Amino acid sequence: MSSLTGGFYPPTLDDALEKDRLVQTIKDWTIANGLAVRPPPAVASNDSGGILAMSAPVTLFPSPFSKSCFDEATAIQTQYNELYARISQDEEFLSGLVQEVAGGDEFIANLWNVHLRVKEEGYVQNLALGLFRSDYMVHQDGDNLQIKQVEFNTIASSFGGLSARTSQLHKHLAKTEYPLLKDAVPRSSMDLPANDSAEGLAAGLAAAFSAYGKSALGHPTCVLFLVQDGERNVFDQRHLEYALQQSSDTDPTPVFRLPFSQILTHTTLAPSGGGRQLLYHPPHNPAFTFEVAVAYLRAGYGPGDYASPTAWEARYQLERSAAIACPSVLTQLAGMKKVQQVLATPPSVSATPSALRRFMPSESAHTALWKTFTNIYPLDTTPAGQEARRLATDAEECKKYVMKPQREGGGNNFYRSAIPQQLKGIPEEHWGSYILMEIITPPPVVNTILRNGQLEHGGVICELGVYGTCLWDQGTGEVLQNEESGYLLRTKGDQSEEGGVAAGFGCMDSCRLV
Ligand code: ADP
Ligand code: MG
Ligand code: MG
């Protein structure tokens, strides 16, 4: 049977022996190559040595993905980087949107307050680094396939480390295993795109590290990864760290990991001179003091990391310091779903000229980005918001939508028929803190997921993420680095609404372009 037509791909593996062989190969390759996560707490509690790792959930085969959609999404990434760098610099625009959602969203209000406090005393660092990820699904409308943006991430864009490994895994299998199956998949039929997401993101960190320059205080400089306590996705982060350290043979970049909850314990601001350098005091050796050139947040994106007022003081310390923040508070806020909604609002229903047009005056860039938007509505009291409120509360209409708060990290949205019920529990004056987005419906794809040693076979939904790295000057607007930096394909069972790998819904995948 030919897989060239796409009709018989991926093979169903009816033979138990060949299925076992493929599964064993994947189990071993994933551990041998660090496509892995730490075990869940129930298992980890019996691992007193803290040595256990387990394979990250993966598909047995790379999922078919439209080549033209893939090419389009990767081609526009540098324009997306530029767009979000510009939004981050437009404090007035962000301020307006924060005011619209902050009433019903204490977390956004608190973030904004951190920015206001630092603004009052003056920022000492103008450089800002974005390690972005623009997420898409392919929308099928009859025979027509279009790439549509799910969201744009400006903080803690994860899986760049594991994603490059997943591409390598599938390339390895395409070379060694798939051609041996009874339903052989010839290697020539597998168009598997290159994916240097780990190196790409590390290159962004390296650019910021180098732009920071030498310490005026005579300390060695470092990159500080701010992470969550008990992070299971630690190898994803480690791959970026290793790629960063390997990017220079002569002078390896010092990288440290610090739990977000311990920022105030192990960092201080330089006491004299007003430079507000962020100093890191490694607990393992008090003889050392490092000056933090880049503070890379893999935490701090949601309220869970700010359980105490001290955590907000910690974020304030990062923000007012001279370290290049990835991201700054303004860049984090640029990733609000509210921003995406305003960008996707056509000028005819918006009070002001299209926000996208204002940020991207170039006709070609505007057209390219605009095409990737699907309908997103405010839930406020404007005429467009009133219409969206009608759709969201109607028992039939609501089935076409997802309702999102200003949150990151998965598990926060409300889907279809759950929307009216959810709105009933929210005071109407706070409905404007949410946005209403049309559900994107990808073409049907079948695949098999290997998760916790078990196979799950069936219909799947794929979400493409394209990484982008951008370093710019908040003062002058000058862009010092702007790159497309590889991709992520996350796949979930088609019965699941959410797709987060870390949240336990999705799995790692890669693209077989068709
Ligand atoms: P988060 O920032 O928490 O990741 P997302 O906007 O990415 O929030 O939504 C989480 C998940 O919900 C996505 O990964 C996707 O699986 C699903 N989802 C979100 N928006 C849509 C949409 N418009 N159509 C279909 N699925 C969506
Ligand atoms: Mg997100
Ligand atoms: Mg998401």
Short mmCIF file of N, CA and C in Angstrom, two decimals, residues 105 118 378 407:
data_model
loop_
_atom_site.label_atom_id
_atom_site.label_comp_id
_atom_site.label_asym_id
_atom_site.label_seq_id
_atom_site.Cartn_x
_atom_site.Cartn_y
_atom_site.Cartn_z
N ASP A 105 -9.88 41.44 36.36
CA ASP A 105 -8.67 40.62 36.28
C ASP A 105 -7.55 41.22 37.13
N VAL A 118 7.89 50.99 38.15
CA VAL A 118 9.23 51.13 37.55
C VAL A 118 9.29 52.38 36.68
N PRO A 378 -14.80 41.25 21.22
CA PRO A 378 -14.77 41.66 22.62
C PRO A 378 -16.08 41.23 23.28
N ARG A 407 -5.17 34.73 30.26
CA ARG A 407 -4.34 33.78 30.99
C ARG A 407 -3.46 33.00 30.05
#
